[in-house]
PDB file of C-alpha atoms in Angstrom:
ATOM      1  CA  UNK I  14      64.866 109.356 102.984  1.00 44.00           C
ATOM      2  CA  UNK I  15      68.509 108.831 104.042  1.00 43.00           C
ATOM      3  CA  UNK I  16      69.239 112.380 102.889  1.00 47.00           C
ATOM      4  CA  UNK I  17      67.416 113.968 105.886  1.00 50.00           C
ATOM      5  CA  UNK I  18      70.201 115.160 108.203  1.00 52.00           C
ATOM      6  CA  UNK I  19      70.628 113.260 111.354  1.00 46.00           C
ATOM      7  CA  UNK I  20      67.309 111.684 110.849  1.00 43.00           C
ATOM      8  CA  UNK I  21      67.932 108.790 113.217  1.00 43.00           C
ATOM      9  CA  UNK I  22      68.718 111.195 116.213  1.00 46.00           C
ATOM     10  CA  UNK I  23      66.257 114.130 115.554  1.00 75.00           C
ATOM     11  CA  UNK I  24      62.529 113.680 115.882  1.00 84.00           C
ATOM     12  CA  UNK I  25      62.005 117.376 115.262  1.00 93.00           C
ATOM     13  CA  UNK I  26      58.508 116.951 114.309  1.00 97.00           C
ATOM     14  CA  UNK I  27      57.474 114.134 116.603  1.00 96.00           C
ATOM     15  CA  UNK I  28      53.686 113.581 116.540  1.00 94.00           C
ATOM     16  CA  UNK I  29      52.959 116.632 114.408  1.00 98.00           C
ATOM     17  CA  UNK I  30      50.415 116.234 111.668  1.00 98.00           C
ATOM     18  CA  UNK I  31      51.560 117.512 108.183  1.00 98.00           C
ATOM     19  CA  UNK I  32      49.016 118.054 105.525  1.00 98.00           C
ATOM     20  CA  UNK I  33      50.949 118.134 102.163  1.00 98.00           C
ATOM     21  CA  UNK I  34      49.583 118.918  98.819  1.00 98.00           C
ATOM     22  CA  UNK I  35      51.220 117.739  95.509  1.00 97.00           C
ATOM     23  CA  UNK I  36      52.668 114.872  97.663  1.00 97.00           C
ATOM     24  CA  UNK I  37      52.608 112.320  94.808  1.00 96.00           C
ATOM     25  CA  UNK I  38      55.987 113.264  93.425  1.00 93.00           C
ATOM     26  CA  UNK I  39      58.901 115.839  93.464  1.00 92.00           C
ATOM     27  CA  UNK I  40      59.116 118.225  96.407  1.00 95.00           C
ATOM     28  CA  UNK I  41      55.958 117.032  97.983  1.00 96.00           C
ATOM     29  CA  UNK I  42      56.895 113.534  98.081  1.00 97.00           C
ATOM     30  CA  UNK I  43      60.337 114.293  99.480  1.00 97.00           C
ATOM     31  CA  UNK I  44      58.827 116.460 102.183  1.00 98.00           C
ATOM     32  CA  UNK I  45      56.342 113.642 103.117  1.00 98.00           C
ATOM     33  CA  UNK I  46      59.059 111.084 103.539  1.00 98.00           C
ATOM     34  CA  UNK I  47      61.474 113.657 105.211  1.00 97.00           C
ATOM     35  CA  UNK I  48      58.844 114.869 107.654  1.00 98.00           C
ATOM     36  CA  UNK I  49      57.940 111.321 108.460  1.00 98.00           C
ATOM     37  CA  UNK I  50      61.603 110.479 109.243  1.00 97.00           C
ATOM     38  CA  UNK I  51      61.464 113.590 111.601  1.00 97.00           C
ATOM     39  CA  UNK I  52      58.571 111.989 113.546  1.00 97.00           C
ATOM     40  CA  UNK I  53      55.508 113.603 111.780  1.00 98.00           C
ATOM     41  CA  UNK I  54      52.278 111.721 110.614  1.00 98.00           C
ATOM     42  CA  UNK I  55      51.520 112.691 107.112  1.00 98.00           C
ATOM     43  CA  UNK I  56      48.335 113.357 105.153  1.00 98.00           C
ATOM     44  CA  UNK I  57      49.216 112.848 101.307  1.00 98.00           C
ATOM     45  CA  UNK I  58      47.264 114.961  98.996  1.00 98.00           C
ATOM     46  CA  UNK I  59      47.606 114.606  95.164  1.00 98.00           C
ATOM     47  CA  UNK I  60      45.687 113.856  91.964  1.00 96.00           C
ATOM     48  CA  UNK I  61      47.065 110.288  91.511  1.00 96.00           C
ATOM     49  CA  UNK I  62      45.952 107.825  94.170  1.00 97.00           C
ATOM     50  CA  UNK I  63      48.431 105.013  93.342  1.00 97.00           C
ATOM     51  CA  UNK I  64      51.380 107.318  93.893  1.00 97.00           C
ATOM     52  CA  UNK I  65      50.082 108.572  97.150  1.00 98.00           C
ATOM     53  CA  UNK I  66      49.509 105.011  98.516  1.00 98.00           C
ATOM     54  CA  UNK I  67      53.139 103.948  97.411  1.00 98.00           C
ATOM     55  CA  UNK I  68      54.445 106.794  99.491  1.00 98.00           C
ATOM     56  CA  UNK I  69      52.019 106.111 102.359  1.00 98.00           C
ATOM     57  CA  UNK I  70      53.502 102.559 102.394  1.00 98.00           C
ATOM     58  CA  UNK I  71      56.951 103.810 102.725  1.00 98.00           C
ATOM     59  CA  UNK I  72      56.007 106.180 105.666  1.00 98.00           C
ATOM     60  CA  UNK I  73      53.989 103.433 107.438  1.00 98.00           C
ATOM     61  CA  UNK I  74      56.949 101.065 107.081  1.00 97.00           C
ATOM     62  CA  UNK I  75      59.125 103.345 109.368  1.00 95.00           C
ATOM     63  CA  UNK I  76      56.409 103.469 111.944  1.00 96.00           C
ATOM     64  CA  UNK I  77      54.553 106.704 111.138  1.00 97.00           C
ATOM     65  CA  UNK I  78      50.862 106.954 110.378  1.00 98.00           C
ATOM     66  CA  UNK I  79      49.672 108.315 107.140  1.00 98.00           C
ATOM     67  CA  UNK I  80      46.509 109.034 105.248  1.00 98.00           C
ATOM     68  CA  UNK I  81      46.111 109.480 101.324  1.00 98.00           C
ATOM     69  CA  UNK I  82      43.494 111.669  99.898  1.00 98.00           C
ATOM     70  CA  UNK I  83      43.383 112.009  96.247  1.00 98.00           C
ATOM     71  CA  UNK I  84      42.003 115.422  95.000  1.00 98.00           C
ATOM     72  CA  UNK I  85      42.585 118.413  92.986  1.00 98.00           C
ATOM     73  CA  UNK I  86      43.457 121.543  95.015  1.00 98.00           C
ATOM     74  CA  UNK I  87      41.362 123.619  92.535  1.00 98.00           C
ATOM     75  CA  UNK I  88      38.282 122.333  94.220  1.00 98.00           C
ATOM     76  CA  UNK I  89      37.461 124.027  97.552  1.00 98.00           C
ATOM     77  CA  UNK I  90      34.989 121.714  98.791  1.00 98.00           C
ATOM     78  CA  UNK I  91      37.241 118.672  98.284  1.00 98.00           C
ATOM     79  CA  UNK I  92      39.983 120.384 100.201  1.00 98.00           C
ATOM     80  CA  UNK I  93      37.447 121.236 103.048  1.00 98.00           C
ATOM     81  CA  UNK I  94      36.329 117.486 103.352  1.00 98.00           C
ATOM     82  CA  UNK I  95      39.949 116.469 103.267  1.00 98.00           C
ATOM     83  CA  UNK I  96      40.734 118.544 106.277  1.00 98.00           C
ATOM     84  CA  UNK I  97      37.629 117.001 107.963  1.00 98.00           C
ATOM     85  CA  UNK I  98      38.949 113.647 107.398  1.00 98.00           C
ATOM     86  CA  UNK I  99      42.274 114.624 108.775  1.00 98.00           C
ATOM     87  CA  UNK I 100      40.704 115.802 111.976  1.00 98.00           C
ATOM     88  CA  UNK I 101      38.796 112.646 112.133  1.00 98.00           C
ATOM     89  CA  UNK I 102      41.814 110.499 111.908  1.00 98.00           C
ATOM     90  CA  UNK I 103      44.439 112.619 113.654  1.00 98.00           C
ATOM     91  CA  UNK I 104      42.506 115.085 115.784  1.00 98.00           C
ATOM     92  CA  UNK I 105      44.549 118.007 114.607  1.00 98.00           C
ATOM     93  CA  UNK I 106      46.454 119.653 111.801  1.00 98.00           C
ATOM     94  CA  UNK I 107      49.829 121.102 112.754  1.00 98.00           C
ATOM     95  CA  UNK I 108      51.403 122.016 109.297  1.00 98.00           C
ATOM     96  CA  UNK I 109      49.856 122.814 105.853  1.00 98.00           C
ATOM     97  CA  UNK I 110      52.198 122.739 102.987  1.00 98.00           C
ATOM     98  CA  UNK I 111      50.747 124.334  99.887  1.00 98.00           C
ATOM     99  CA  UNK I 112      53.102 122.557  97.510  1.00 97.00           C
ATOM    100  CA  UNK I 113      50.829 121.420  94.589  1.00 97.00           C
ATOM    101  CA  UNK I 114      51.951 123.224  91.405  1.00 94.00           C
ATOM    102  CA  UNK I 115      51.319 123.212  87.608  1.00 93.00           C
ATOM    103  CA  UNK I 116      53.180 124.651  84.805  1.00 88.00           C
ATOM    104  CA  UNK I 117      53.624 124.550  81.015  1.00 89.00           C
ATOM    105  CA  UNK I 118      56.634 126.511  79.658  1.00 85.00           C
ATOM    106  CA  UNK I 119      55.015 128.186  76.662  1.00 90.00           C
ATOM    107  CA  UNK I 120      55.358 131.809  75.602  1.00 92.00           C
ATOM    108  CA  UNK I 121      52.118 133.544  76.050  1.00 94.00           C
ATOM    109  CA  UNK I 122      51.529 133.710  72.248  1.00 93.00           C
ATOM    110  CA  UNK I 123      52.209 130.138  71.668  1.00 95.00           C
ATOM    111  CA  UNK I 124      49.471 128.113  70.029  1.00 95.00           C
ATOM    112  CA  UNK I 125      49.632 125.624  72.805  1.00 94.00           C
ATOM    113  CA  UNK I 126      49.232 128.357  75.498  1.00 94.00           C
ATOM    114  CA  UNK I 127      45.371 128.042  75.563  1.00 96.00           C
ATOM    115  CA  UNK I 128      42.971 129.420  77.858  1.00 96.00           C
ATOM    116  CA  UNK I 129      42.652 125.971  79.462  1.00 96.00           C
ATOM    117  CA  UNK I 130      46.352 125.915  80.183  1.00 96.00           C
ATOM    118  CA  UNK I 131      46.184 129.429  81.618  1.00 97.00           C
ATOM    119  CA  UNK I 132      43.196 128.557  83.906  1.00 97.00           C
ATOM    120  CA  UNK I 133      45.006 125.411  85.140  1.00 97.00           C
ATOM    121  CA  UNK I 134      48.179 127.215  86.155  1.00 97.00           C
ATOM    122  CA  UNK I 135      46.256 129.965  87.956  1.00 97.00           C
ATOM    123  CA  UNK I 136      43.846 127.685  89.680  1.00 97.00           C
ATOM    124  CA  UNK I 137      46.556 125.226  90.869  1.00 98.00           C
ATOM    125  CA  UNK I 138      49.275 127.863  91.852  1.00 98.00           C
ATOM    126  CA  UNK I 139      47.141 130.693  93.205  1.00 98.00           C
ATOM    127  CA  UNK I 140      43.874 129.351  94.107  1.00 98.00           C
ATOM    128  CA  UNK I 141      45.303 126.131  95.555  1.00 98.00           C
ATOM    129  CA  UNK I 142      47.211 127.780  98.319  1.00 98.00           C
ATOM    130  CA  UNK I 143      44.520 130.397  98.845  1.00 98.00           C
ATOM    131  CA  UNK I 144      41.779 127.686  99.108  1.00 98.00           C
ATOM    132  CA  UNK I 145      43.884 125.359 101.314  1.00 98.00           C
ATOM    133  CA  UNK I 146      44.880 128.099 103.757  1.00 98.00           C
ATOM    134  CA  UNK I 147      41.374 129.383 103.935  1.00 98.00           C
ATOM    135  CA  UNK I 148      39.744 125.947 104.676  1.00 98.00           C
ATOM    136  CA  UNK I 149      42.441 124.916 107.332  1.00 98.00           C
ATOM    137  CA  UNK I 150      42.243 127.998 109.343  1.00 98.00           C
ATOM    138  CA  UNK I 151      39.293 127.188 111.381  1.00 96.00           C
ATOM    139  CA  UNK I 152      40.914 124.181 112.579  1.00 97.00           C
ATOM    140  CA  UNK I 153      44.357 125.692 113.402  1.00 98.00           C
ATOM    141  CA  UNK I 154      42.550 128.743 115.230  1.00 97.00           C
ATOM    142  CA  UNK I 155      40.461 126.283 117.192  1.00 96.00           C
ATOM    143  CA  UNK I 156      43.597 124.135 118.201  1.00 96.00           C
ATOM    144  CA  UNK I 157      45.450 127.351 119.231  1.00 97.00           C
ATOM    145  CA  UNK I 158      48.180 127.508 116.427  1.00 98.00           C
ATOM    146  CA  UNK I 159      49.804 125.964 113.426  1.00 98.00           C
ATOM    147  CA  UNK I 160      52.238 126.372 110.497  1.00 98.00           C
ATOM    148  CA  UNK I 161      51.467 127.408 106.917  1.00 98.00           C
ATOM    149  CA  UNK I 162      54.188 126.918 104.295  1.00 98.00           C
ATOM    150  CA  UNK I 163      54.009 127.537 100.611  1.00 98.00           C
ATOM    151  CA  UNK I 164      56.306 126.653  97.737  1.00 97.00           C
ATOM    152  CA  UNK I 165      57.287 129.620  95.609  1.00 96.00           C
ATOM    153  CA  UNK I 166      60.135 129.882  93.100  1.00 92.00           C
ATOM    154  CA  UNK I 167      63.099 132.122  92.376  1.00 87.00           C
ATOM    155  CA  UNK I 168      61.938 132.631  88.824  1.00 82.00           C
ATOM    156  CA  UNK I 169      60.274 135.702  90.277  1.00 80.00           C
ATOM    157  CA  UNK I 170      63.503 137.567  90.202  1.00 76.00           C
ATOM    158  CA  UNK I 171      64.831 135.732  87.143  1.00 80.00           C
ATOM    159  CA  UNK I 172      62.833 136.411  84.124  1.00 81.00           C
ATOM    160  CA  UNK I 173      62.927 134.108  81.289  1.00 82.00           C
ATOM    161  CA  UNK I 174      60.947 133.438  78.024  1.00 87.00           C
ATOM    162  CA  UNK I 175      58.222 130.858  78.527  1.00 88.00           C
ATOM    163  CA  UNK I 176      57.810 131.334  82.276  1.00 88.00           C
ATOM    164  CA  UNK I 177      55.452 134.373  82.011  1.00 94.00           C
ATOM    165  CA  UNK I 178      52.210 132.562  83.388  1.00 95.00           C
ATOM    166  CA  UNK I 179      54.125 130.538  85.816  1.00 93.00           C
ATOM    167  CA  UNK I 180      55.947 133.510  87.239  1.00 94.00           C
ATOM    168  CA  UNK I 181      52.754 135.588  87.516  1.00 95.00           C
ATOM    169  CA  UNK I 182      51.272 132.802  89.528  1.00 96.00           C
ATOM    170  CA  UNK I 183      54.145 132.313  92.033  1.00 96.00           C
ATOM    171  CA  UNK I 184      54.492 136.075  92.309  1.00 96.00           C
ATOM    172  CA  UNK I 185      51.111 136.131  93.834  1.00 97.00           C
ATOM    173  CA  UNK I 186      52.426 134.183  96.766  1.00 98.00           C
ATOM    174  CA  UNK I 187      54.769 137.021  98.016  1.00 97.00           C
ATOM    175  CA  UNK I 188      51.859 139.360  99.028  1.00 97.00           C
ATOM    176  CA  UNK I 189      49.738 136.476 100.095  1.00 98.00           C
ATOM    177  CA  UNK I 190      52.455 135.196 102.500  1.00 98.00           C
ATOM    178  CA  UNK I 191      53.387 138.625 104.062  1.00 98.00           C
ATOM    179  CA  UNK I 192      49.623 139.721 104.567  1.00 98.00           C
ATOM    180  CA  UNK I 193      48.541 136.361 105.768  1.00 98.00           C
ATOM    181  CA  UNK I 194      51.415 136.287 108.305  1.00 98.00           C
ATOM    182  CA  UNK I 195      50.328 139.588 109.726  1.00 98.00           C
ATOM    183  CA  UNK I 196      46.702 138.593 110.106  1.00 98.00           C
ATOM    184  CA  UNK I 197      47.393 135.252 111.947  1.00 98.00           C
ATOM    185  CA  UNK I 198      50.573 136.282 114.020  1.00 96.00           C
ATOM    186  CA  UNK I 199      48.325 136.959 117.180  1.00 97.00           C
ATOM    187  CA  UNK I 200      46.799 133.441 116.740  1.00 97.00           C
ATOM    188  CA  UNK I 201      50.149 131.676 116.810  1.00 97.00           C
ATOM    189  CA  UNK I 202      49.952 130.680 113.196  1.00 98.00           C
ATOM    190  CA  UNK I 203      53.126 131.309 111.184  1.00 98.00           C
ATOM    191  CA  UNK I 204      53.178 131.808 107.610  1.00 98.00           C
ATOM    192  CA  UNK I 205      56.257 131.592 105.378  1.00 98.00           C
ATOM    193  CA  UNK I 206      57.250 130.991 101.666  1.00 98.00           C
ATOM    194  CA  UNK I 207      60.056 128.818 100.477  1.00 98.00           C
ATOM    195  CA  UNK I 208      61.360 129.867  97.086  1.00 95.00           C
ATOM    196  CA  UNK I 209      63.655 127.249  95.577  1.00 93.00           C
ATOM    197  CA  UNK I 210      65.788 127.610  92.561  1.00 83.00           C
ATOM    198  CA  UNK I 211      65.289 124.931  89.909  1.00 75.00           C
ATOM    199  CA  UNK I 212      64.518 121.621  91.339  1.00 73.00           C
ATOM    200  CA  UNK I 213      64.569 118.194  89.465  1.00 66.00           C
ATOM    201  CA  UNK I 214      61.055 117.309  89.510  1.00 65.00           C
ATOM    202  CA  UNK I 215      58.574 115.830  86.989  1.00 65.00           C
ATOM    203  CA  UNK I 216      57.554 119.582  86.134  1.00 63.00           C
ATOM    204  CA  UNK I 217      60.696 119.670  84.115  1.00 59.00           C
ATOM    205  CA  UNK I 218      59.504 117.001  81.605  1.00 63.00           C
ATOM    206  CA  UNK I 219      59.800 118.258  78.190  1.00 60.00           C
ATOM    207  CA  UNK I 220      63.067 120.286  78.912  1.00 63.00           C
ATOM    208  CA  UNK I 221      66.282 119.085  77.304  1.00 65.00           C
ATOM    209  CA  UNK I 222      68.649 117.232  79.817  1.00 65.00           C
ATOM    210  CA  UNK I 223      71.502 119.285  78.974  1.00 66.00           C
ATOM    211  CA  UNK I 224      69.695 122.495  79.577  1.00 59.00           C
ATOM    212  CA  UNK I 225      68.522 121.194  82.926  1.00 59.00           C
ATOM    213  CA  UNK I 226      72.000 120.140  83.961  1.00 60.00           C
ATOM    214  CA  UNK I 227      73.424 123.542  82.953  1.00 57.00           C
ATOM    215  CA  UNK I 228      71.141 125.214  85.607  1.00 61.00           C
ATOM    216  CA  UNK I 229      72.532 122.851  88.348  1.00 66.00           C
ATOM    217  CA  UNK I 230      69.110 121.871  89.775  1.00 71.00           C
ATOM    218  CA  UNK I 231      68.478 120.947  93.316  1.00 81.00           C
ATOM    219  CA  UNK I 232      67.139 117.463  94.451  1.00 90.00           C
ATOM    220  CA  UNK I 233      63.772 117.643  96.194  1.00 92.00           C
ATOM    221  CA  UNK I 234      65.399 116.020  99.258  1.00 95.00           C
ATOM    222  CA  UNK I 235      67.608 119.214  99.728  1.00 94.00           C
ATOM    223  CA  UNK I 236      64.641 121.256 100.590  1.00 96.00           C
ATOM    224  CA  UNK I 237      63.268 119.059 103.486  1.00 97.00           C
ATOM    225  CA  UNK I 238      65.068 121.002 106.192  1.00 97.00           C
ATOM    226  CA  UNK I 239      63.937 124.491 104.955  1.00 97.00           C
ATOM    227  CA  UNK I 240      60.435 123.502 105.423  1.00 98.00           C
ATOM    228  CA  UNK I 241      60.948 121.409 108.653  1.00 98.00           C
ATOM    229  CA  UNK I 242      62.641 124.362 110.325  1.00 98.00           C
ATOM    230  CA  UNK I 243      59.549 126.477 110.351  1.00 98.00           C
ATOM    231  CA  UNK I 244      57.465 123.881 112.224  1.00 97.00           C
ATOM    232  CA  UNK I 245      60.045 123.579 115.023  1.00 96.00           C
ATOM    233  CA  UNK I 246      59.798 125.459 118.195  1.00 94.00           C
ATOM    234  CA  UNK I 247      62.513 128.033 117.127  1.00 95.00           C
ATOM    235  CA  UNK I 248      61.243 128.260 113.491  1.00 97.00           C
ATOM    236  CA  UNK I 249      57.621 129.016 114.577  1.00 96.00           C
ATOM    237  CA  UNK I 250      58.863 132.309 115.942  1.00 96.00           C
ATOM    238  CA  UNK I 251      59.544 133.399 112.420  1.00 97.00           C
ATOM    239  CA  UNK I 252      56.506 134.550 110.171  1.00 98.00           C
ATOM    240  CA  UNK I 253      56.199 136.421 106.900  1.00 98.00           C
ATOM    241  CA  UNK I 254      59.624 135.292 105.509  1.00 97.00           C
ATOM    242  CA  UNK I 255      60.207 134.918 101.857  1.00 97.00           C
ATOM    243  CA  UNK I 256      63.120 132.468 101.836  1.00 97.00           C
ATOM    244  CA  UNK I 257      65.209 132.692  98.661  1.00 95.00           C
ATOM    245  CA  UNK I 258      66.754 129.255  98.808  1.00 95.00           C
ATOM    246  CA  UNK I 259      69.555 130.352  96.169  1.00 93.00           C
ATOM    247  CA  UNK I 260      70.786 132.934  98.431  1.00 95.00           C
ATOM    248  CA  UNK I 261      70.716 130.910 101.611  1.00 96.00           C
ATOM    249  CA  UNK I 262      72.679 128.167  99.718  1.00 94.00           C
ATOM    250  CA  UNK I 263      75.347 130.652  98.828  1.00 95.00           C
ATOM    251  CA  UNK I 264      75.852 131.276 102.391  1.00 98.00           C
ATOM    252  CA  UNK I 265      75.841 127.630 103.370  1.00 97.00           C
ATOM    253  CA  UNK I 266      78.241 126.844 100.684  1.00 96.00           C
ATOM    254  CA  UNK I 267      80.613 129.562 101.962  1.00 97.00           C
ATOM    255  CA  UNK I 268      80.238 128.264 105.561  1.00 98.00           C
ATOM    256  CA  UNK I 269      81.080 124.629 104.463  1.00 96.00           C
ATOM    257  CA  UNK I 270      84.307 125.948 103.148  1.00 97.00           C
ATOM    258  CA  UNK I 271      85.214 126.896 106.727  1.00 97.00           C
ATOM    259  CA  UNK I 272      86.506 124.657 109.591  1.00 97.00           C
ATOM    260  CA  UNK I 273      83.713 122.911 111.262  1.00 96.00           C
ATOM    261  CA  UNK I 274      83.848 125.038 114.444  1.00 96.00           C
ATOM    262  CA  UNK I 275      83.189 128.197 112.323  1.00 97.00           C
ATOM    263  CA  UNK I 276      80.237 126.858 110.374  1.00 97.00           C
ATOM    264  CA  UNK I 277      77.595 129.112 111.981  1.00 97.00           C
ATOM    265  CA  UNK I 278      75.820 132.396 111.261  1.00 97.00           C
ATOM    266  CA  UNK I 279      78.233 134.362 113.721  1.00 97.00           C
ATOM    267  CA  UNK I 280      81.183 133.349 111.546  1.00 97.00           C
ATOM    268  CA  UNK I 281      79.651 134.004 108.074  1.00 97.00           C
ATOM    269  CA  UNK I 282      77.796 137.058 109.023  1.00 97.00           C
ATOM    270  CA  UNK I 283      80.628 139.580 107.888  1.00 97.00           C
ATOM    271  CA  UNK I 284      81.169 137.633 104.672  1.00 98.00           C
ATOM    272  CA  UNK I 285      77.345 137.853 103.883  1.00 98.00           C
ATOM    273  CA  UNK I 286      77.179 141.513 104.707  1.00 97.00           C
ATOM    274  CA  UNK I 287      80.056 142.172 102.092  1.00 97.00           C
ATOM    275  CA  UNK I 288      78.444 139.783  99.529  1.00 97.00           C
ATOM    276  CA  UNK I 289      74.856 140.819  99.471  1.00 97.00           C
ATOM    277  CA  UNK I 290      73.347 144.406  99.072  1.00 96.00           C
ATOM    278  CA  UNK I 291      72.190 146.259 102.115  1.00 96.00           C
ATOM    279  CA  UNK I 292      68.560 145.347 101.565  1.00 95.00           C
ATOM    280  CA  UNK I 293      69.337 141.610 100.786  1.00 95.00           C
ATOM    281  CA  UNK I 294      71.378 141.230 103.907  1.00 97.00           C
ATOM    282  CA  UNK I 295      68.645 142.900 106.026  1.00 95.00           C
ATOM    283  CA  UNK I 296      66.368 140.073 104.887  1.00 94.00           C
ATOM    284  CA  UNK I 297      69.012 137.378 105.186  1.00 96.00           C
ATOM    285  CA  UNK I 298      69.742 138.474 108.647  1.00 96.00           C
ATOM    286  CA  UNK I 299      66.184 137.732 109.846  1.00 95.00           C
ATOM    287  CA  UNK I 300      66.882 133.998 108.816  1.00 95.00           C
ATOM    288  CA  UNK I 301      70.012 133.602 110.698  1.00 97.00           C
ATOM    289  CA  UNK I 302      68.237 130.718 112.936  1.00 97.00           C
ATOM    290  CA  UNK I 303      67.410 128.961 109.656  1.00 97.00           C
ATOM    291  CA  UNK I 304      70.993 129.119 108.625  1.00 98.00           C
ATOM    292  CA  UNK I 305      72.313 127.849 111.859  1.00 97.00           C
ATOM    293  CA  UNK I 306      69.646 125.092 111.518  1.00 97.00           C
ATOM    294  CA  UNK I 307      70.734 124.135 108.193  1.00 97.00           C
ATOM    295  CA  UNK I 308      74.451 124.003 109.274  1.00 96.00           C
ATOM    296  CA  UNK I 309      73.827 121.915 112.306  1.00 92.00           C
TER     297      UNK I 309
END
């Protein structure tokens, strides 16, 4: 939890309620702890209650409130009941993070790539965000706004053998995010997609360590501020953004090589315009507030 920037000084999410799926490990666990450090109360959702309760204890230890709800995001009614429990305990739901994910890296014609595996990937990675967003909307609309974030992947633009089904599932979140953002903009609900490059999580189990290291994976804690930004007053003005973390990290890396006083969007804008294609730069420019937030 110490990896969250300036965590002792910034209560960016004070008293907000964040409902996080896939919170038992990896990115979800890091987001739960990081958001709590920023002042939020957390609803932990995952399939293993023991893991959720361990994280809940850590969150409560720093003075935040938490609720653990074991469920599978493939079940719409369970999600609906979980939101009802959240409203009963906290009275609101400010942030939904559709983070639960499932993958098995088998080529499509592999004997182990069974219909059951296909079903599990699609139901978790596609129906999970769809069900969660659909079930939470009545609460967010009633309370006058909210933030919906989903976890995507840069594998979409970097095809590789074995990732066919996973890539298909994550690709669905692009159109989902952009369309839902347009539908909900007038109701003060911002919808955005965070697309990390490879992250060192339990999902990589089975991969050889030297292969993982060669891909220079991020740590889950590195992503906390990407998500937190969109729930802040400034970040809530942005919606429909597909945040390619790899590209943003390149800009952050360049900025960090500059003197401290030049580590801001204004001083890296020209470099970014020369580095990325015209279309890429157009998208990155929309995220200049995020970049300044990450560089603060």
